[in-house]
Amino acid sequence: MAGITESLPAATGVTEEAPADMADLLSRAYELGDMIKQSAVAADYVYWKEVADKDEQVLAFKRLFAKAKDKFAECERFGRFHPDYNEALEQVYELQAQMDLLEPVLRFKAAEEALDELLHEVSLSIARAVSDTIKVPDNNPNPKGCGSGGSCSCGSGGCG
């Protein structure tokens, strides 16, 4: 994904001395959103989402998964002491793992991750243009540093 934000058009008509008009900022944000929607990354995401949503094997697994989740929810009402709790939980995990191996699901998740990475990179670029200490949310369960930007210079005493 590196290099994607470098190809975005530079802001024109905005100087560092003049404060930006909120309406202009929002307009540019919508333009940027439209550019992202028209990108190959977004098109790939939409395509594989539609394929996965219509695939008969995926739909069959979704039905089985929904039943397994319902059974687990019923067991969960009584807690881990329910006699079928562990079996129901294992079945949910097993069905999820099997569904994740289906090609449409694999490709959809890869496209989703690529789009998420693009959105994060754009958000990070915008945030860093304002300040190096602004935190940018990330879906990564193992962030690289404070604010997910890789630098550990936040006001909370650093990362560690």
Short mmCIF file of N, CA and C in Angstrom, two decimals:
data_model
loop_
_atom_site.label_atom_id
_atom_site.label_comp_id
_atom_site.label_asym_id
_atom_site.label_seq_id
_atom_site.Cartn_x
_atom_site.Cartn_y
_atom_site.Cartn_z
N MET A 1 0.81 -1.19 0.00
CA MET A 1 0.00 0.00 0.00
C MET A 1 0.86 1.26 0.00
N ALA A 2 2.13 1.10 0.32
CA ALA A 2 3.00 2.27 0.35
C ALA A 2 2.97 2.95 -1.00
N GLY A 3 2.95 4.24 -0.98
CA GLY A 3 2.96 5.00 -2.22
C GLY A 3 1.58 5.45 -2.67
N ILE A 4 0.53 4.89 -2.12
CA ILE A 4 -0.82 5.25 -2.55
C ILE A 4 -1.11 6.70 -2.19
N THR A 5 -0.79 7.08 -0.97
CA THR A 5 -1.12 8.44 -0.55
C THR A 5 -0.23 9.47 -1.23
N GLU A 6 0.96 9.05 -1.70
CA GLU A 6 1.82 9.99 -2.42
C GLU A 6 1.21 10.39 -3.75
N SER A 7 0.33 9.56 -4.31
CA SER A 7 -0.25 9.86 -5.61
C SER A 7 -1.53 10.69 -5.50
N LEU A 8 -1.95 11.03 -4.28
CA LEU A 8 -3.14 11.86 -4.11
C LEU A 8 -2.83 13.29 -4.50
N PRO A 9 -3.79 14.00 -5.05
CA PRO A 9 -3.52 15.37 -5.48
C PRO A 9 -3.25 16.27 -4.29
N ALA A 10 -2.37 17.25 -4.51
CA ALA A 10 -2.05 18.20 -3.46
C ALA A 10 -3.21 19.17 -3.28
N ALA A 11 -3.37 19.64 -2.06
CA ALA A 11 -4.42 20.62 -1.78
C ALA A 11 -4.04 21.93 -2.45
N THR A 12 -5.00 22.55 -3.10
CA THR A 12 -4.73 23.82 -3.76
C THR A 12 -5.58 24.89 -3.12
N GLY A 13 -5.03 26.10 -3.06
CA GLY A 13 -5.79 27.22 -2.53
C GLY A 13 -5.79 27.31 -1.02
N VAL A 14 -5.09 26.41 -0.32
CA VAL A 14 -5.04 26.46 1.13
C VAL A 14 -3.62 26.83 1.53
N THR A 15 -3.48 27.89 2.28
CA THR A 15 -2.16 28.30 2.75
C THR A 15 -2.09 28.09 4.24
N GLU A 16 -0.87 28.04 4.76
CA GLU A 16 -0.71 27.81 6.19
C GLU A 16 -1.15 29.01 7.01
N GLU A 17 -1.12 30.22 6.41
CA GLU A 17 -1.49 31.41 7.16
C GLU A 17 -3.01 31.54 7.31
N ALA A 18 -3.76 31.16 6.27
CA ALA A 18 -5.21 31.34 6.30
C ALA A 18 -5.89 30.11 6.88
N PRO A 19 -6.80 30.31 7.82
CA PRO A 19 -7.53 29.16 8.36
C PRO A 19 -8.45 28.56 7.28
N ALA A 20 -8.57 27.26 7.31
CA ALA A 20 -9.40 26.57 6.32
C ALA A 20 -10.88 26.73 6.66
N ASP A 21 -11.66 26.88 5.64
CA ASP A 21 -13.10 26.97 5.78
C ASP A 21 -13.65 25.55 6.01
N MET A 22 -14.50 25.37 7.00
CA MET A 22 -15.04 24.05 7.33
C MET A 22 -15.78 23.44 6.14
N ALA A 23 -16.53 24.24 5.42
CA ALA A 23 -17.26 23.73 4.26
C ALA A 23 -16.29 23.23 3.19
N ASP A 24 -15.17 23.94 3.01
CA ASP A 24 -14.16 23.52 2.04
C ASP A 24 -13.51 22.20 2.48
N LEU A 25 -13.23 22.09 3.77
CA LEU A 25 -12.65 20.85 4.30
C LEU A 25 -13.58 19.67 4.07
N LEU A 26 -14.86 19.86 4.38
CA LEU A 26 -15.83 18.79 4.19
C LEU A 26 -15.97 18.42 2.71
N SER A 27 -15.97 19.44 1.86
CA SER A 27 -16.05 19.19 0.43
C SER A 27 -14.87 18.35 -0.05
N ARG A 28 -13.69 18.70 0.42
CA ARG A 28 -12.49 17.94 0.03
C ARG A 28 -12.52 16.52 0.60
N ALA A 29 -13.09 16.38 1.79
CA ALA A 29 -13.21 15.04 2.38
C ALA A 29 -14.14 14.16 1.53
N TYR A 30 -15.24 14.76 1.06
CA TYR A 30 -16.15 14.01 0.19
C TYR A 30 -15.48 13.65 -1.13
N GLU A 31 -14.68 14.57 -1.67
CA GLU A 31 -13.94 14.29 -2.90
C GLU A 31 -12.97 13.14 -2.69
N LEU A 32 -12.27 13.16 -1.56
CA LEU A 32 -11.33 12.09 -1.24
C LEU A 32 -12.08 10.76 -1.08
N GLY A 33 -13.22 10.80 -0.43
CA GLY A 33 -14.05 9.60 -0.29
C GLY A 33 -14.47 9.05 -1.64
N ASP A 34 -14.86 9.94 -2.55
CA ASP A 34 -15.24 9.51 -3.90
C ASP A 34 -14.06 8.89 -4.63
N MET A 35 -12.87 9.48 -4.46
CA MET A 35 -11.68 8.93 -5.10
C MET A 35 -11.40 7.51 -4.58
N ILE A 36 -11.56 7.32 -3.29
CA ILE A 36 -11.32 6.00 -2.70
C ILE A 36 -12.37 5.02 -3.21
N LYS A 37 -13.63 5.45 -3.29
CA LYS A 37 -14.70 4.57 -3.80
C LYS A 37 -14.44 4.15 -5.24
N GLN A 38 -13.80 5.01 -6.02
CA GLN A 38 -13.52 4.71 -7.42
C GLN A 38 -12.19 3.96 -7.61
N SER A 39 -11.49 3.66 -6.53
CA SER A 39 -10.19 3.00 -6.63
C SER A 39 -10.35 1.50 -6.94
N ALA A 40 -9.29 0.92 -7.45
CA ALA A 40 -9.26 -0.52 -7.73
C ALA A 40 -9.41 -1.32 -6.45
N VAL A 41 -8.86 -0.82 -5.36
CA VAL A 41 -8.94 -1.51 -4.07
C VAL A 41 -10.40 -1.61 -3.62
N ALA A 42 -11.14 -0.52 -3.73
CA ALA A 42 -12.55 -0.52 -3.34
C ALA A 42 -13.38 -1.39 -4.29
N ALA A 43 -13.07 -1.34 -5.58
CA ALA A 43 -13.81 -2.16 -6.55
C ALA A 43 -13.60 -3.65 -6.27
N ASP A 44 -12.37 -4.02 -5.90
CA ASP A 44 -12.07 -5.41 -5.56
C ASP A 44 -12.86 -5.85 -4.33
N TYR A 45 -12.94 -4.97 -3.35
CA TYR A 45 -13.70 -5.25 -2.13
C TYR A 45 -15.18 -5.49 -2.46
N VAL A 46 -15.77 -4.58 -3.23
CA VAL A 46 -17.19 -4.69 -3.58
C VAL A 46 -17.44 -5.97 -4.38
N TYR A 47 -16.56 -6.27 -5.33
CA TYR A 47 -16.71 -7.47 -6.16
C TYR A 47 -16.71 -8.73 -5.30
N TRP A 48 -15.71 -8.88 -4.44
CA TRP A 48 -15.62 -10.11 -3.65
C TRP A 48 -16.69 -10.18 -2.57
N LYS A 49 -17.18 -9.06 -2.10
CA LYS A 49 -18.30 -9.08 -1.15
C LYS A 49 -19.54 -9.62 -1.83
N GLU A 50 -19.80 -9.16 -3.05
CA GLU A 50 -20.96 -9.65 -3.81
C GLU A 50 -20.82 -11.14 -4.13
N VAL A 51 -19.62 -11.56 -4.52
CA VAL A 51 -19.39 -12.98 -4.83
C VAL A 51 -19.64 -13.82 -3.58
N ALA A 52 -19.09 -13.40 -2.45
CA ALA A 52 -19.26 -14.16 -1.20
C ALA A 52 -20.72 -14.17 -0.76
N ASP A 53 -21.42 -13.06 -0.95
CA ASP A 53 -22.82 -12.98 -0.53
C ASP A 53 -23.74 -13.86 -1.37
N LYS A 54 -23.31 -14.22 -2.59
CA LYS A 54 -24.15 -15.02 -3.49
C LYS A 54 -23.70 -16.47 -3.61
N ASP A 55 -22.53 -16.79 -3.09
CA ASP A 55 -21.98 -18.14 -3.22
C ASP A 55 -22.80 -19.14 -2.39
N GLU A 56 -23.26 -20.21 -3.03
CA GLU A 56 -24.12 -21.19 -2.35
C GLU A 56 -23.40 -21.88 -1.19
N GLN A 57 -22.13 -22.19 -1.37
CA GLN A 57 -21.38 -22.87 -0.31
C GLN A 57 -21.21 -21.93 0.89
N VAL A 58 -20.94 -20.67 0.63
CA VAL A 58 -20.81 -19.69 1.71
C VAL A 58 -22.15 -19.53 2.42
N LEU A 59 -23.24 -19.44 1.67
CA LEU A 59 -24.57 -19.30 2.26
C LEU A 59 -24.92 -20.50 3.13
N ALA A 60 -24.55 -21.70 2.67
CA ALA A 60 -24.81 -22.92 3.45
C ALA A 60 -24.03 -22.88 4.77
N PHE A 61 -22.76 -22.45 4.70
CA PHE A 61 -21.97 -22.34 5.93
C PHE A 61 -22.53 -21.27 6.85
N LYS A 62 -23.04 -20.18 6.29
CA LYS A 62 -23.63 -19.12 7.12
C LYS A 62 -24.84 -19.64 7.88
N ARG A 63 -25.65 -20.47 7.21
CA ARG A 63 -26.82 -21.04 7.90
C ARG A 63 -26.38 -21.97 9.03
N LEU A 64 -25.39 -22.84 8.75
CA LEU A 64 -24.88 -23.74 9.79
C LEU A 64 -24.26 -22.93 10.94
N PHE A 65 -23.53 -21.90 10.59
CA PHE A 65 -22.87 -21.05 11.58
C PHE A 65 -23.91 -20.35 12.46
N ALA A 66 -24.99 -19.86 11.87
CA ALA A 66 -26.04 -19.20 12.64
C ALA A 66 -26.68 -20.17 13.63
N LYS A 67 -26.91 -21.40 13.18
CA LYS A 67 -27.48 -22.41 14.10
C LYS A 67 -26.52 -22.71 15.23
N ALA A 68 -25.23 -22.85 14.90
CA ALA A 68 -24.22 -23.14 15.93
C ALA A 68 -24.12 -21.99 16.92
N LYS A 69 -24.20 -20.75 16.43
CA LYS A 69 -24.16 -19.59 17.33
C LYS A 69 -25.38 -19.55 18.23
N ASP A 70 -26.54 -19.89 17.69
CA ASP A 70 -27.76 -19.93 18.52
C ASP A 70 -27.63 -20.97 19.62
N LYS A 71 -27.10 -22.15 19.25
CA LYS A 71 -26.93 -23.21 20.25
C LYS A 71 -25.94 -22.75 21.33
N PHE A 72 -24.86 -22.12 20.91
CA PHE A 72 -23.88 -21.64 21.88
C PHE A 72 -24.49 -20.56 22.77
N ALA A 73 -25.28 -19.66 22.20
CA ALA A 73 -25.92 -18.60 23.00
C ALA A 73 -26.83 -19.19 24.06
N GLU A 74 -27.52 -20.28 23.70
CA GLU A 74 -28.38 -20.96 24.68
C GLU A 74 -27.54 -21.56 25.79
N CYS A 75 -26.43 -22.19 25.43
CA CYS A 75 -25.54 -22.78 26.43
C CYS A 75 -24.91 -21.68 27.30
N GLU A 76 -24.59 -20.57 26.67
CA GLU A 76 -23.92 -19.48 27.37
C GLU A 76 -24.79 -18.86 28.45
N ARG A 77 -26.09 -18.97 28.30
CA ARG A 77 -27.00 -18.44 29.33
C ARG A 77 -26.71 -19.07 30.68
N PHE A 78 -26.28 -20.34 30.66
CA PHE A 78 -26.00 -21.06 31.91
C PHE A 78 -24.52 -21.05 32.23
N GLY A 79 -23.73 -20.45 31.35
CA GLY A 79 -22.29 -20.35 31.61
C GLY A 79 -21.54 -21.60 31.20
N ARG A 80 -20.27 -21.59 31.52
CA ARG A 80 -19.40 -22.71 31.09
C ARG A 80 -19.73 -24.02 31.78
N PHE A 81 -20.63 -23.99 32.74
CA PHE A 81 -21.01 -25.22 33.44
C PHE A 81 -22.09 -25.99 32.70
N HIS A 82 -22.66 -25.39 31.65
CA HIS A 82 -23.64 -26.10 30.83
C HIS A 82 -22.93 -27.31 30.22
N PRO A 83 -23.58 -28.49 30.21
CA PRO A 83 -22.89 -29.69 29.71
C PRO A 83 -22.44 -29.62 28.24
N ASP A 84 -23.11 -28.80 27.44
CA ASP A 84 -22.75 -28.70 26.02
C ASP A 84 -21.96 -27.43 25.69
N TYR A 85 -21.56 -26.67 26.70
CA TYR A 85 -20.91 -25.38 26.47
C TYR A 85 -19.65 -25.52 25.60
N ASN A 86 -18.72 -26.35 26.01
CA ASN A 86 -17.45 -26.49 25.29
C ASN A 86 -17.66 -27.04 23.88
N GLU A 87 -18.55 -28.00 23.75
CA GLU A 87 -18.84 -28.58 22.43
C GLU A 87 -19.46 -27.53 21.50
N ALA A 88 -20.38 -26.74 22.03
CA ALA A 88 -21.04 -25.70 21.22
C ALA A 88 -20.03 -24.64 20.80
N LEU A 89 -19.16 -24.24 21.71
CA LEU A 89 -18.15 -23.24 21.40
C LEU A 89 -17.17 -23.78 20.35
N GLU A 90 -16.77 -25.01 20.51
CA GLU A 90 -15.85 -25.63 19.55
C GLU A 90 -16.48 -25.71 18.15
N GLN A 91 -17.77 -26.02 18.10
CA GLN A 91 -18.45 -26.10 16.81
C GLN A 91 -18.50 -24.73 16.13
N VAL A 92 -18.72 -23.67 16.89
CA VAL A 92 -18.73 -22.31 16.32
C VAL A 92 -17.36 -22.00 15.72
N TYR A 93 -16.30 -22.27 16.48
CA TYR A 93 -14.94 -21.99 15.99
C TYR A 93 -14.61 -22.84 14.76
N GLU A 94 -15.01 -24.10 14.78
CA GLU A 94 -14.72 -25.00 13.67
C GLU A 94 -15.43 -24.55 12.39
N LEU A 95 -16.71 -24.21 12.50
CA LEU A 95 -17.45 -23.75 11.33
C LEU A 95 -16.89 -22.43 10.79
N GLN A 96 -16.50 -21.53 11.70
CA GLN A 96 -15.89 -20.27 11.27
C GLN A 96 -14.59 -20.53 10.52
N ALA A 97 -13.76 -21.44 11.04
CA ALA A 97 -12.50 -21.76 10.39
C ALA A 97 -12.72 -22.39 9.02
N GLN A 98 -13.71 -23.27 8.91
CA GLN A 98 -14.00 -23.91 7.62
C GLN A 98 -14.53 -22.88 6.62
N MET A 99 -15.38 -21.98 7.08
CA MET A 99 -15.94 -20.96 6.19
C MET A 99 -14.82 -20.01 5.72
N ASP A 100 -13.88 -19.70 6.61
CA ASP A 100 -12.79 -18.80 6.26
C ASP A 100 -11.86 -19.39 5.19
N LEU A 101 -11.92 -20.70 4.96
CA LEU A 101 -11.07 -21.34 3.96
C LEU A 101 -11.70 -21.36 2.56
N LEU A 102 -12.98 -20.99 2.47
CA LEU A 102 -13.64 -20.95 1.16
C LEU A 102 -13.05 -19.80 0.35
N GLU A 103 -12.81 -20.04 -0.95
CA GLU A 103 -12.15 -19.03 -1.79
C GLU A 103 -12.85 -17.67 -1.78
N PRO A 104 -14.18 -17.61 -1.94
CA PRO A 104 -14.80 -16.28 -1.92
C PRO A 104 -14.59 -15.55 -0.60
N VAL A 105 -14.59 -16.28 0.50
CA VAL A 105 -14.39 -15.66 1.80
C VAL A 105 -12.93 -15.22 1.95
N LEU A 106 -12.00 -16.08 1.54
CA LEU A 106 -10.58 -15.73 1.58
C LEU A 106 -10.31 -14.46 0.79
N ARG A 107 -10.84 -14.41 -0.43
CA ARG A 107 -10.60 -13.25 -1.29
C ARG A 107 -11.29 -12.00 -0.75
N PHE A 108 -12.50 -12.17 -0.21
CA PHE A 108 -13.20 -11.03 0.37
C PHE A 108 -12.42 -10.46 1.55
N LYS A 109 -11.93 -11.34 2.42
CA LYS A 109 -11.18 -10.87 3.60
C LYS A 109 -9.88 -10.20 3.19
N ALA A 110 -9.23 -10.71 2.15
CA ALA A 110 -8.00 -10.06 1.65
C ALA A 110 -8.32 -8.68 1.09
N ALA A 111 -9.42 -8.58 0.33
CA ALA A 111 -9.83 -7.28 -0.24
C ALA A 111 -10.23 -6.32 0.87
N GLU A 112 -10.90 -6.84 1.88
CA GLU A 112 -11.31 -6.01 3.01
C GLU A 112 -10.09 -5.47 3.75
N GLU A 113 -9.10 -6.32 3.94
CA GLU A 113 -7.87 -5.91 4.61
C GLU A 113 -7.12 -4.84 3.80
N ALA A 114 -7.08 -5.02 2.47
CA ALA A 114 -6.41 -4.05 1.61
C ALA A 114 -7.12 -2.69 1.68
N LEU A 115 -8.45 -2.70 1.66
CA LEU A 115 -9.21 -1.45 1.75
C LEU A 115 -9.01 -0.81 3.13
N ASP A 116 -9.01 -1.61 4.16
CA ASP A 116 -8.79 -1.10 5.50
C ASP A 116 -7.41 -0.47 5.61
N GLU A 117 -6.42 -1.11 4.99
CA GLU A 117 -5.06 -0.57 5.02
C GLU A 117 -4.99 0.77 4.27
N LEU A 118 -5.66 0.86 3.14
CA LEU A 118 -5.71 2.12 2.39
C LEU A 118 -6.35 3.22 3.23
N LEU A 119 -7.49 2.92 3.84
CA LEU A 119 -8.19 3.91 4.65
C LEU A 119 -7.33 4.35 5.85
N HIS A 120 -6.63 3.40 6.44
CA HIS A 120 -5.76 3.74 7.57
C HIS A 120 -4.60 4.62 7.10
N GLU A 121 -4.02 4.28 5.95
CA GLU A 121 -2.90 5.07 5.43
C GLU A 121 -3.33 6.50 5.11
N VAL A 122 -4.51 6.65 4.54
CA VAL A 122 -5.04 7.99 4.24
C VAL A 122 -5.30 8.74 5.55
N SER A 123 -5.93 8.08 6.51
CA SER A 123 -6.20 8.71 7.81
C SER A 123 -4.91 9.13 8.50
N LEU A 124 -3.91 8.26 8.43
CA LEU A 124 -2.62 8.55 9.05
C LEU A 124 -1.95 9.75 8.37
N SER A 125 -2.04 9.80 7.05
CA SER A 125 -1.44 10.93 6.31
C SER A 125 -2.12 12.24 6.69
N ILE A 126 -3.44 12.22 6.81
CA ILE A 126 -4.17 13.43 7.19
C ILE A 126 -3.79 13.83 8.62
N ALA A 127 -3.77 12.87 9.52
CA ALA A 127 -3.45 13.16 10.91
C ALA A 127 -2.03 13.70 11.05
N ARG A 128 -1.08 13.10 10.36
CA ARG A 128 0.31 13.53 10.46
C ARG A 128 0.53 14.91 9.84
N ALA A 129 -0.32 15.28 8.89
CA ALA A 129 -0.23 16.62 8.31
C ALA A 129 -0.63 17.67 9.35
N VAL A 130 -1.44 17.27 10.34
CA VAL A 130 -1.86 18.18 11.39
C VAL A 130 -0.88 18.15 12.55
N SER A 131 -0.54 16.92 13.01
CA SER A 131 0.37 16.77 14.15
C SER A 131 0.87 15.33 14.23
N ASP A 132 2.11 15.17 14.66
CA ASP A 132 2.68 13.83 14.81
C ASP A 132 2.14 13.08 16.02
N THR A 133 1.43 13.76 16.89
CA THR A 133 0.95 13.12 18.12
C THR A 133 -0.52 12.71 18.08
N ILE A 134 -1.20 12.98 16.96
CA ILE A 134 -2.62 12.60 16.86
C ILE A 134 -2.73 11.09 16.71
N LYS A 135 -3.60 10.51 17.49
CA LYS A 135 -3.82 9.06 17.42
C LYS A 135 -4.76 8.75 16.27
N VAL A 136 -4.44 7.68 15.53
CA VAL A 136 -5.27 7.25 14.40
C VAL A 136 -5.74 5.84 14.69
N PRO A 137 -7.05 5.60 14.74
CA PRO A 137 -7.56 4.27 15.01
C PRO A 137 -7.11 3.27 13.95
N ASP A 138 -6.98 2.03 14.36
CA ASP A 138 -6.49 0.97 13.48
C ASP A 138 -7.21 -0.32 13.86
N ASN A 139 -7.46 -1.17 12.88
CA ASN A 139 -8.07 -2.47 13.16
C ASN A 139 -7.04 -3.53 13.49
N ASN A 140 -5.77 -3.17 13.49
CA ASN A 140 -4.70 -4.11 13.77
C ASN A 140 -4.72 -4.47 15.26
N PRO A 141 -4.87 -5.76 15.60
CA PRO A 141 -4.89 -6.13 17.01
C PRO A 141 -3.52 -6.00 17.67
N ASN A 142 -2.45 -5.87 16.88
CA ASN A 142 -1.09 -5.72 17.40
C ASN A 142 -0.50 -4.41 16.87
N PRO A 143 -0.93 -3.28 17.45
CA PRO A 143 -0.46 -1.99 16.94
C PRO A 143 1.05 -1.84 17.08
N LYS A 144 1.62 -1.01 16.21
CA LYS A 144 3.06 -0.79 16.18
C LYS A 144 3.51 0.22 17.22
N GLY A 145 2.64 1.05 17.69
CA GLY A 145 3.02 2.06 18.66
C GLY A 145 1.82 2.87 19.08
N CYS A 146 2.03 3.90 19.83
CA CYS A 146 0.93 4.76 20.26
C CYS A 146 0.28 5.37 19.04
N GLY A 147 -1.02 5.33 18.96
CA GLY A 147 -1.71 5.92 17.84
C GLY A 147 -1.50 5.17 16.54
N SER A 148 -0.87 4.02 16.60
CA SER A 148 -0.65 3.15 15.45
C SER A 148 0.19 3.79 14.37
N GLY A 149 0.90 4.84 14.69
CA GLY A 149 1.72 5.48 13.69
C GLY A 149 3.17 5.04 13.75
N GLY A 150 3.51 4.23 14.74
CA GLY A 150 4.86 3.75 14.83
C GLY A 150 5.75 4.61 15.72
N SER A 151 5.32 5.81 16.10
CA SER A 151 6.14 6.63 16.96
C SER A 151 5.61 6.52 18.38
N CYS A 152 6.49 6.59 19.33
CA CYS A 152 6.10 6.43 20.72
C CYS A 152 6.29 7.72 21.48
N SER A 153 5.82 8.81 20.92
CA SER A 153 6.02 10.10 21.56
C SER A 153 4.71 10.69 22.05
N CYS A 154 3.79 9.83 22.46
CA CYS A 154 2.53 10.39 22.95
C CYS A 154 2.72 10.88 24.39
N GLY A 155 1.79 11.67 24.84
CA GLY A 155 1.91 12.28 26.14
C GLY A 155 1.76 11.34 27.32
N SER A 156 1.51 10.06 27.07
CA SER A 156 1.26 9.14 28.18
C SER A 156 2.54 8.51 28.71
N GLY A 157 3.69 9.05 28.37
CA GLY A 157 4.93 8.50 28.88
C GLY A 157 5.56 7.51 27.94
N GLY A 158 5.05 7.37 26.76
CA GLY A 158 5.67 6.48 25.78
C GLY A 158 5.06 5.11 25.79
N CYS A 159 5.53 4.29 24.89
CA CYS A 159 5.05 2.92 24.75
C CYS A 159 6.07 2.00 25.38
N GLY A 160 5.62 0.87 25.73
CA GLY A 160 6.68 0.05 26.24
C GLY A 160 6.33 -1.30 26.56
#
